[in-house]
PDB file of C-alpha atoms and ligand atoms in Angstrom:
ATOM      1  CA  MET A   1      -3.051  15.778 -14.471  1.00 79.00           C
ATOM      2  CA  LEU A   2      -4.152  11.457 -12.621  1.00 93.00           C
ATOM      3  CA  THR A   3      -7.774  11.088 -11.902  1.00 97.00           C
ATOM      4  CA  ILE A   4      -6.509   7.728  -8.785  1.00 98.00           C
ATOM      5  CA  GLN A   5      -9.514   5.988  -8.267  1.00 97.00           C
ATOM      6  CA  PRO A   6      -9.815   2.475  -6.158  1.00 98.00           C
ATOM      7  CA  ILE A   7     -11.701  -0.815  -7.648  1.00 98.00           C
ATOM      8  CA  PRO A   8     -12.731  -3.326  -5.073  1.00 98.00           C
ATOM      9  CA  ALA A   9     -11.733  -7.415  -5.730  1.00 98.00           C
ATOM     10  CA  PHE A  10     -12.326 -10.297  -3.909  1.00 98.00           C
ATOM     11  CA  ASP A  11     -12.853  -9.864  -0.375  1.00 96.00           C
ATOM     12  CA  ASP A  12     -11.064  -6.544   0.758  1.00 97.00           C
ATOM     13  CA  ASN A  13      -8.533  -5.344  -2.425  1.00 98.00           C
ATOM     14  CA  TYR A  14      -7.790  -2.236  -3.921  1.00 98.00           C
ATOM     15  CA  ILE A  15      -6.530  -2.479  -7.522  1.00 98.00           C
ATOM     16  CA  TRP A  16      -5.795   1.010  -7.599  1.00 98.00           C
ATOM     17  CA  LEU A  17      -7.300   3.190 -11.326  1.00 98.00           C
ATOM     18  CA  LEU A  18      -4.810   5.457 -12.532  1.00 98.00           C
ATOM     19  CA  PHE A  19      -6.195   7.663 -15.564  1.00 98.00           C
ATOM     20  CA  GLU A  20      -5.850  11.104 -17.783  1.00 96.00           C
ATOM     21  CA  PRO A  21      -9.402  12.752 -18.496  1.00 94.00           C
ATOM     22  CA  ARG A  22      -9.086  13.566 -22.157  1.00 94.00           C
ATOM     23  CA  SER A  23      -6.804  10.621 -23.230  1.00 95.00           C
ATOM     24  CA  ARG A  24      -9.472   8.241 -21.345  1.00 96.00           C
ATOM     25  CA  GLN A  25      -5.377   6.067 -20.797  1.00 98.00           C
ATOM     26  CA  ALA A  26      -5.322   4.195 -17.902  1.00 98.00           C
ATOM     27  CA  PHE A  27      -3.230   2.189 -15.646  1.00 98.00           C
ATOM     28  CA  VAL A  28      -4.145  -0.236 -13.029  1.00 98.00           C
ATOM     29  CA  VAL A  29      -1.519  -1.463  -9.715  1.00 98.00           C
ATOM     30  CA  ASP A  30      -1.410  -4.908  -8.985  1.00 98.00           C
ATOM     31  CA  PRO A  31      -4.786  -6.332 -10.795  1.00 98.00           C
ATOM     32  CA  GLY A  32      -5.635 -10.218  -9.313  1.00 98.00           C
ATOM     33  CA  ASP A  33      -8.724 -10.284 -11.004  1.00 98.00           C
ATOM     34  CA  ALA A  34      -8.874  -9.018 -14.291  1.00 98.00           C
ATOM     35  CA  ALA A  35     -13.369  -8.437 -14.509  1.00 98.00           C
ATOM     36  CA  PRO A  36     -13.402  -5.936 -12.218  1.00 98.00           C
ATOM     37  CA  VAL A  37     -11.131  -3.764 -13.940  1.00 98.00           C
ATOM     38  CA  LEU A  38     -12.649  -4.739 -16.990  1.00 98.00           C
ATOM     39  CA  ALA A  39     -15.802  -3.982 -15.985  1.00 98.00           C
ATOM     40  CA  THR A  40     -14.941   0.045 -15.002  1.00 98.00           C
ATOM     41  CA  LEU A  41     -12.866   0.054 -18.147  1.00 98.00           C
ATOM     42  CA  GLN A  42     -15.652   0.040 -20.008  1.00 98.00           C
ATOM     43  CA  ASP A  43     -17.507   1.985 -17.924  1.00 98.00           C
ATOM     44  CA  MET A  44     -15.349   4.955 -17.558  1.00 98.00           C
ATOM     45  CA  GLN A  45     -15.084   4.031 -21.875  1.00 97.00           C
ATOM     46  CA  LEU A  46     -11.413   3.716 -20.544  1.00 98.00           C
ATOM     47  CA  GLU A  47      -7.490   2.340 -22.728  1.00 97.00           C
ATOM     48  CA  LEU A  48      -6.105   0.180 -20.467  1.00 98.00           C
ATOM     49  CA  ALA A  49      -2.026   1.550 -21.679  1.00 98.00           C
ATOM     50  CA  GLY A  50      -0.680   0.388 -18.428  1.00 98.00           C
ATOM     51  CA  ILE A  51       0.408  -2.136 -15.110  1.00 98.00           C
ATOM     52  CA  LEU A  52       2.433  -1.689 -11.931  1.00 98.00           C
ATOM     53  CA  ILE A  53       3.132  -4.803  -9.662  1.00 98.00           C
ATOM     54  CA  THR A  54       4.296  -3.931  -6.034  1.00 98.00           C
ATOM     55  CA  HIS A  55       5.323  -8.056  -5.726  1.00 98.00           C
ATOM     56  CA  HIS A  56       3.537 -11.952  -6.923  1.00 98.00           C
ATOM     57  CA  HIS A  57       1.309 -12.611  -4.662  1.00 98.00           C
ATOM     58  CA  PHE A  58      -1.800 -13.772  -6.618  1.00 98.00           C
ATOM     59  CA  ASP A  59      -4.302 -11.296  -5.428  1.00 98.00           C
ATOM     60  CA  HIS A  60      -1.544  -8.751  -6.739  1.00 98.00           C
ATOM     61  CA  THR A  61      -1.297 -10.323 -10.447  1.00 98.00           C
ATOM     62  CA  GLY A  62      -3.947 -13.626 -11.075  1.00 98.00           C
ATOM     63  CA  GLY A  63      -5.008 -10.575 -14.018  1.00 98.00           C
ATOM     64  CA  LEU A  64      -2.533  -9.847 -15.661  1.00 98.00           C
ATOM     65  CA  GLU A  65      -2.649 -12.906 -18.202  1.00 97.00           C
ATOM     66  CA  GLN A  66      -6.090 -11.793 -19.042  1.00 98.00           C
ATOM     67  CA  LEU A  67      -5.670  -7.594 -19.650  1.00 98.00           C
ATOM     68  CA  ARG A  68      -2.301  -8.383 -21.578  1.00 97.00           C
ATOM     69  CA  GLN A  69      -3.972 -11.046 -24.126  1.00 96.00           C
ATOM     70  CA  ARG A  70      -6.760  -8.010 -24.182  1.00 96.00           C
ATOM     71  CA  PHE A  71      -4.722  -4.140 -24.104  1.00 96.00           C
ATOM     72  CA  ASP A  72      -1.386  -5.772 -24.433  1.00 94.00           C
ATOM     73  CA  PRO A  73      -0.085  -2.906 -21.928  1.00 98.00           C
ATOM     74  CA  THR A  74       2.607  -1.864 -20.819  1.00 98.00           C
ATOM     75  CA  ILE A  75       3.993  -4.401 -17.513  1.00 98.00           C
ATOM     76  CA  PHE A  76       6.457  -3.548 -14.903  1.00 98.00           C
ATOM     77  CA  GLY A  77       7.148  -5.472 -12.044  1.00 98.00           C
ATOM     78  CA  PRO A  78      10.021  -6.890  -9.572  1.00 98.00           C
ATOM     79  CA  ARG A  79      12.756  -8.654 -10.821  1.00 97.00           C
ATOM     80  CA  ASN A  80      11.143 -11.774  -9.790  1.00 97.00           C
ATOM     81  CA  PRO A  81      10.730 -14.813 -12.488  1.00 95.00           C
ATOM     82  CA  ALA A  82       7.121 -15.796 -10.499  1.00 96.00           C
ATOM     83  CA  ILE A  83       5.831 -13.066 -12.481  1.00 97.00           C
ATOM     84  CA  ALA A  84       5.090 -14.358 -15.727  1.00 93.00           C
ATOM     85  CA  GLY A  85       4.712 -11.289 -18.769  1.00 93.00           C
ATOM     86  CA  LEU A  86       6.777  -8.106 -17.444  1.00 97.00           C
ATOM     87  CA  THR A  87       7.738  -5.755 -20.156  1.00 96.00           C
ATOM     88  CA  ARG A  88      10.084  -4.542 -17.676  1.00 97.00           C
ATOM     89  CA  GLN A  89      11.795  -5.855 -14.577  1.00 98.00           C
ATOM     90  CA  LEU A  90      12.194  -2.665 -11.817  1.00 98.00           C
ATOM     91  CA  GLU A  91      14.339  -2.008  -9.030  1.00 97.00           C
ATOM     92  CA  SER A  92      16.144   0.668  -6.457  1.00 97.00           C
ATOM     93  CA  GLY A  93      16.499   4.010  -8.652  1.00 95.00           C
ATOM     94  CA  ASP A  94      14.303   3.037 -11.381  1.00 98.00           C
ATOM     95  CA  GLU A  95      11.773   5.305 -13.008  1.00 98.00           C
ATOM     96  CA  VAL A  96       8.640   4.586 -14.633  1.00 98.00           C
ATOM     97  CA  GLU A  97       6.364   7.059 -16.809  1.00 97.00           C
ATOM     98  CA  VAL A  98       2.662   6.082 -15.703  1.00 98.00           C
ATOM     99  CA  LEU A  99       0.520   7.815 -18.230  1.00 97.00           C
ATOM    100  CA  GLY A 100       3.338  12.079 -18.133  1.00 96.00           C
ATOM    101  CA  VAL A 101       3.900  11.401 -14.246  1.00 97.00           C
ATOM    102  CA  ARG A 102       7.274   9.671 -12.771  1.00 98.00           C
ATOM    103  CA  PHE A 103       7.995   7.414 -10.363  1.00 98.00           C
ATOM    104  CA  GLN A 104      10.884   5.595  -8.346  1.00 98.00           C
ATOM    105  CA  VAL A 105      10.641   2.771  -7.504  1.00 98.00           C
ATOM    106  CA  LEU A 106      11.673   1.955  -4.150  1.00 98.00           C
ATOM    107  CA  GLU A 107      12.745  -1.856  -2.857  1.00 98.00           C
ATOM    108  CA  VAL A 108      10.997  -2.312   0.344  1.00 98.00           C
ATOM    109  CA  PRO A 109      11.039  -6.149   1.004  1.00 98.00           C
ATOM    110  CA  GLY A 110      10.186  -8.232   4.159  1.00 98.00           C
ATOM    111  CA  HIS A 111       6.022  -9.142   3.154  1.00 98.00           C
ATOM    112  CA  THR A 112       7.816 -10.749  -0.082  1.00 98.00           C
ATOM    113  CA  LEU A 113      11.150 -10.646  -0.880  1.00 98.00           C
ATOM    114  CA  ASP A 114      10.354  -8.615  -4.082  1.00 98.00           C
ATOM    115  CA  HIS A 115       8.712  -6.146  -3.297  1.00 98.00           C
ATOM    116  CA  ILE A 116       8.260  -3.223  -4.906  1.00 98.00           C
ATOM    117  CA  ALA A 117       7.204   0.499  -4.091  1.00 98.00           C
ATOM    118  CA  TYR A 118       5.986   3.219  -6.732  1.00 98.00           C
ATOM    119  CA  PHE A 119       6.666   7.161  -5.282  1.00 98.00           C
ATOM    120  CA  HIS A 120       6.242   9.938  -8.291  1.00 98.00           C
ATOM    121  CA  ASP A 121       8.239  12.943  -5.881  1.00 97.00           C
ATOM    122  CA  GLY A 122       5.852  15.913  -6.862  1.00 95.00           C
ATOM    123  CA  GLU A 123       3.374  18.584  -5.885  1.00 96.00           C
ATOM    124  CA  GLN A 124       1.444  15.791  -4.272  1.00 97.00           C
ATOM    125  CA  PRO A 125       3.356  13.327  -3.619  1.00 98.00           C
ATOM    126  CA  LEU A 126       1.776   9.954  -4.674  1.00 98.00           C
ATOM    127  CA  LEU A 127       2.893   6.719  -3.341  1.00 98.00           C
ATOM    128  CA  PHE A 128       2.209   3.033  -4.133  1.00 98.00           C
ATOM    129  CA  CYS A 129       2.322   0.698  -1.093  1.00 98.00           C
ATOM    130  CA  GLY A 130       1.488  -2.781  -2.098  1.00 98.00           C
ATOM    131  CA  ASP A 131       1.092  -5.092   1.466  1.00 98.00           C
ATOM    132  CA  THR A 132       3.695  -3.086   3.214  1.00 98.00           C
ATOM    133  CA  LEU A 133       2.314  -0.026   4.862  1.00 98.00           C
ATOM    134  CA  PHE A 134      -1.475   0.165   5.410  1.00 98.00           C
ATOM    135  CA  ALA A 135      -3.848   2.120   6.612  1.00 98.00           C
ATOM    136  CA  GLY A 136      -2.810   1.945  10.253  1.00 98.00           C
ATOM    137  CA  GLY A 137      -0.671  -0.902   9.789  1.00 98.00           C
ATOM    138  CA  CYS A 138       1.364  -3.154   7.935  1.00 98.00           C
ATOM    139  CA  GLY A 139       2.564  -6.769   6.123  1.00 98.00           C
ATOM    140  CA  ARG A 140       2.703  -9.144   7.943  1.00 98.00           C
ATOM    141  CA  VAL A 141       6.612 -10.354   7.017  1.00 98.00           C
ATOM    142  CA  PHE A 142       6.341 -13.987   4.606  1.00 98.00           C
ATOM    143  CA  GLU A 143       9.180 -14.274   3.142  1.00 98.00           C
ATOM    144  CA  GLY A 144      12.018 -11.367   4.829  1.00 98.00           C
ATOM    145  CA  THR A 145      12.381 -10.830   8.242  1.00 98.00           C
ATOM    146  CA  PRO A 146      11.336  -8.732  10.911  1.00 97.00           C
ATOM    147  CA  PRO A 147      14.496  -6.065  10.892  1.00 98.00           C
ATOM    148  CA  MET A 148      14.050  -6.059   7.004  1.00 98.00           C
ATOM    149  CA  MET A 149      10.062  -5.030   7.227  1.00 98.00           C
ATOM    150  CA  HIS A 150      11.238  -2.100   9.100  1.00 98.00           C
ATOM    151  CA  ALA A 151      14.473  -1.119   7.284  1.00 98.00           C
ATOM    152  CA  SER A 152      11.379  -0.993   4.725  1.00 98.00           C
ATOM    153  CA  LEU A 153       8.909   1.095   6.205  1.00 98.00           C
ATOM    154  CA  GLN A 154      11.275   3.523   7.372  1.00 98.00           C
ATOM    155  CA  ALA A 155      12.511   3.877   3.990  1.00 98.00           C
ATOM    156  CA  LEU A 156       8.490   4.892   3.525  1.00 98.00           C
ATOM    157  CA  ALA A 157       8.197   7.023   6.825  1.00 98.00           C
ATOM    158  CA  ASP A 158      11.022   9.042   6.162  1.00 98.00           C
ATOM    159  CA  LEU A 159       8.711  10.066   2.605  1.00 98.00           C
ATOM    160  CA  PRO A 160       6.846  13.682   2.705  1.00 98.00           C
ATOM    161  CA  ALA A 161       4.298  14.098   5.165  1.00 98.00           C
ATOM    162  CA  ILE A 162       1.817  15.297   2.813  1.00 98.00           C
ATOM    163  CA  THR A 163       2.412  12.556   0.241  1.00 98.00           C
ATOM    164  CA  ARG A 164      -0.346   9.954  -0.079  1.00 98.00           C
ATOM    165  CA  VAL A 165      -0.990   6.056   1.098  1.00 98.00           C
ATOM    166  CA  TYR A 166      -2.208   3.967  -1.110  1.00 98.00           C
ATOM    167  CA  CYS A 167      -1.772   0.888  -0.207  1.00 98.00           C
ATOM    168  CA  ALA A 168      -3.627  -2.249  -1.802  1.00 98.00           C
ATOM    169  CA  HIS A 169      -6.560  -4.115   1.464  1.00 98.00           C
ATOM    170  CA  GLU A 170      -9.139  -2.317   2.941  1.00 98.00           C
ATOM    171  CA  TYR A 171      -7.501  -3.555   6.594  1.00 98.00           C
ATOM    172  CA  THR A 172      -7.770  -0.063   8.767  1.00 98.00           C
ATOM    173  CA  LEU A 173     -10.471  -0.030  11.075  1.00 98.00           C
ATOM    174  CA  ALA A 174      -9.170  -4.214  11.869  1.00 98.00           C
ATOM    175  CA  ASN A 175      -5.009  -2.743  11.568  1.00 98.00           C
ATOM    176  CA  LEU A 176      -7.054   0.732  14.853  1.00 98.00           C
ATOM    177  CA  ALA A 177      -8.682  -1.534  16.766  1.00 98.00           C
ATOM    178  CA  PHE A 178      -4.520  -2.972  17.125  1.00 98.00           C
ATOM    179  CA  ALA A 179      -3.044  -0.135  16.833  1.00 98.00           C
ATOM    180  CA  GLN A 180      -4.825   1.441  19.680  1.00 98.00           C
ATOM    181  CA  ALA A 181      -4.636  -1.929  22.397  1.00 97.00           C
ATOM    182  CA  VAL A 182      -0.849  -0.969  22.010  1.00 97.00           C
ATOM    183  CA  GLU A 183      -1.210   3.307  22.551  1.00 97.00           C
ATOM    184  CA  PRO A 184      -4.364   2.477  24.295  1.00 96.00           C
ATOM    185  CA  ASP A 185      -4.199   6.918  24.986  1.00 96.00           C
ATOM    186  CA  ASN A 186      -3.397   8.483  21.050  1.00 97.00           C
ATOM    187  CA  GLU A 187      -5.617  10.839  20.918  1.00 97.00           C
ATOM    188  CA  GLN A 188      -4.406  10.929  17.657  1.00 98.00           C
ATOM    189  CA  LEU A 189      -5.528   7.798  17.665  1.00 98.00           C
ATOM    190  CA  ALA A 190      -8.770   7.321  18.681  1.00 98.00           C
ATOM    191  CA  ARG A 191     -10.142  10.160  16.760  1.00 98.00           C
ATOM    192  CA  ARG A 192      -9.106   9.088  13.385  1.00 98.00           C
ATOM    193  CA  VAL A 193     -11.134   4.851  14.363  1.00 98.00           C
ATOM    194  CA  ALA A 194     -13.970   7.510  14.538  1.00 98.00           C
ATOM    195  CA  GLU A 195     -13.645   9.223  11.556  1.00 98.00           C
ATOM    196  CA  ALA A 196     -12.864   5.522   9.709  1.00 98.00           C
ATOM    197  CA  ARG A 197     -15.802   3.310  11.370  1.00 98.00           C
ATOM    198  CA  THR A 198     -18.760   6.513  10.075  1.00 98.00           C
ATOM    199  CA  THR A 199     -16.169   5.903   6.872  1.00 98.00           C
ATOM    200  CA  ARG A 200     -16.831   2.511   6.801  1.00 98.00           C
ATOM    201  CA  GLU A 201     -21.086   2.579   7.670  1.00 98.00           C
ATOM    202  CA  ARG A 202     -21.432   4.525   4.478  1.00 98.00           C
ATOM    203  CA  ASN A 203     -19.300   1.772   2.726  1.00 96.00           C
ATOM    204  CA  GLU A 204     -16.590   4.353   1.586  1.00 98.00           C
ATOM    205  CA  PRO A 205     -12.292   3.391   1.461  1.00 98.00           C
ATOM    206  CA  THR A 206     -10.941   4.329   4.908  1.00 98.00           C
ATOM    207  CA  VAL A 207      -7.385   5.518   1.923  1.00 98.00           C
ATOM    208  CA  PRO A 208      -5.451   6.400   1.338  1.00 98.00           C
ATOM    209  CA  SER A 209      -3.842   8.018   3.154  1.00 98.00           C
ATOM    210  CA  ASP A 210      -0.670   9.890   4.064  1.00 98.00           C
ATOM    211  CA  ILE A 211       2.487   9.683   6.206  1.00 98.00           C
ATOM    212  CA  ALA A 212       2.420  12.801   8.421  1.00 98.00           C
ATOM    213  CA  LEU A 213      -1.683  10.672   9.189  1.00 98.00           C
ATOM    214  CA  GLU A 214       0.382   6.955   9.510  1.00 98.00           C
ATOM    215  CA  LEU A 215       3.240   9.113  11.514  1.00 98.00           C
ATOM    216  CA  ALA A 216       1.100   9.874  13.973  1.00 98.00           C
ATOM    217  CA  THR A 217      -1.228   7.278  13.972  1.00 98.00           C
ATOM    218  CA  ASN A 218       0.511   3.308  12.695  1.00 98.00           C
ATOM    219  CA  PRO A 219       1.889   1.130  15.581  1.00 98.00           C
ATOM    220  CA  PHE A 220       5.051   0.322  12.955  1.00 98.00           C
ATOM    221  CA  LEU A 221       5.938   3.919  12.302  1.00 98.00           C
ATOM    222  CA  ARG A 222       6.232   4.317  15.790  1.00 98.00           C
ATOM    223  CA  CYS A 223       8.973   1.927  16.533  1.00 97.00           C
ATOM    224  CA  GLY A 224      11.273   5.086  18.216  1.00 95.00           C
ATOM    225  CA  GLU A 225       8.709   7.011  19.608  1.00 95.00           C
ATOM    226  CA  PRO A 226       8.626   7.243  23.564  1.00 94.00           C
ATOM    227  CA  ASP A 227       5.312   7.243  23.779  1.00 94.00           C
ATOM    228  CA  LEU A 228       4.703   3.873  22.578  1.00 96.00           C
ATOM    229  CA  LEU A 229       7.229   2.270  24.225  1.00 96.00           C
ATOM    230  CA  ALA A 230       6.007   3.280  27.488  1.00 95.00           C
ATOM    231  CA  CYS A 231       3.448   2.031  26.545  1.00 95.00           C
ATOM    232  CA  LEU A 232       4.700  -2.119  25.646  1.00 96.00           C
ATOM    233  CA  ARG A 233       6.418  -0.916  29.004  1.00 96.00           C
ATOM    234  CA  ALA A 234       3.740  -0.976  31.030  1.00 95.00           C
ATOM    235  CA  GLN A 235       1.846  -3.139  29.888  1.00 94.00           C
ATOM    236  CA  GLY A 236       5.443  -5.388  29.995  1.00 95.00           C
ATOM    237  CA  ARG A 237       6.358  -6.239  26.407  1.00 95.00           C
ATOM    238  CA  LEU A 238       9.027  -4.104  26.130  1.00 92.00           C
ATOM    239  CA  GLN A 239      11.654  -7.274  24.793  1.00 90.00           C
ATOM    240  CA  GLY A 240      13.843  -4.740  23.160  1.00 92.00           C
ATOM    241  CA  GLU A 241      14.456  -0.913  22.679  1.00 91.00           C
ATOM    242  CA  SER A 242      15.796  -0.684  19.771  1.00 95.00           C
ATOM    243  CA  ALA A 243      13.644   0.235  16.761  1.00 95.00           C
ATOM    244  CA  VAL A 244      13.774  -2.929  14.929  1.00 97.00           C
ATOM    245  CA  ASP A 245      13.181  -4.985  18.736  1.00 96.00           C
ATOM    246  CA  VAL A 246       9.705  -3.044  19.308  1.00 97.00           C
ATOM    247  CA  PHE A 247       9.241  -3.687  15.190  1.00 98.00           C
ATOM    248  CA  ALA A 248       9.656  -7.686  16.391  1.00 97.00           C
ATOM    249  CA  THR A 249       7.750  -7.575  19.565  1.00 96.00           C
ATOM    250  CA  VAL A 250       4.312  -4.881  18.371  1.00 97.00           C
ATOM    251  CA  ARG A 251       4.111  -7.571  14.625  1.00 97.00           C
ATOM    252  CA  GLY A 252       3.796 -10.998  16.379  1.00 96.00           C
ATOM    253  CA  TRP A 253       1.780  -9.433  18.423  1.00 96.00           C
ATOM    254  CA  LYS A 254      -0.438  -8.524  15.719  1.00 97.00           C
ATOM    255  CA  ASP A 255       0.241 -12.148  14.756  1.00 96.00           C
ATOM    256  CA  ASN A 256      -1.690 -13.009  17.114  1.00 94.00           C
ATOM    257  CA  PHE A 257      -4.318 -10.350  17.328  1.00 94.00           C
TER     258      PHE A 257
HETATM  259 ZN1   ZN B 301       0.820  -9.658  -0.357  1.00 93.02          ZN
END
């Protein structure tokens, strides 16, 4: 059984720590900075057995070399030669084992072309999705296209509703403020905003979330919902009715929000 907790890094990154309490073995996901990982491992008396990488951005990979030199962990990541030191390069359909727990690899391009996510399909499904799906939002489309990003998000939306979603940033309040601009009358969204504010006032993470909550409140997973289309139409922002058109409209609006 894995225990999972966030290691805060930089201003708003979360490096996810997965560990097995009995063996004291650990994995981390997207260690952009080695220092907080090393400090946490030492505090908790854990040995780093492996690393999962979701994409090449420096705030997800910057700590790799230092951790590799210190522990010689197994390092899984996408098929991208720009990421140095990978033990194994992954693509859709591959499986990896993390401290005895199997994860499937999903290619989710859009934020970057190399972006992958890690999904465990068990009694409690788990998803590590980097900068693709955020709590209440999604990553910027830097390298891909809106249709590509929409398809990637749709693949995540189709995972079991109870899947816990571990994203890589604490962007939730800003994302939900935008979500409320898109859908001012979404009641579940209003409740989520109130809860997230309370959580942040206690200085606690708003993540993980789950797919059910994202489907109900995240505009980027609601591009086919009549309610969301009606909101865009009422605000004079509807530029096309296909889910991909709606996604491109909402993403473009958020980029300038
Ligand atoms: Zn990124």
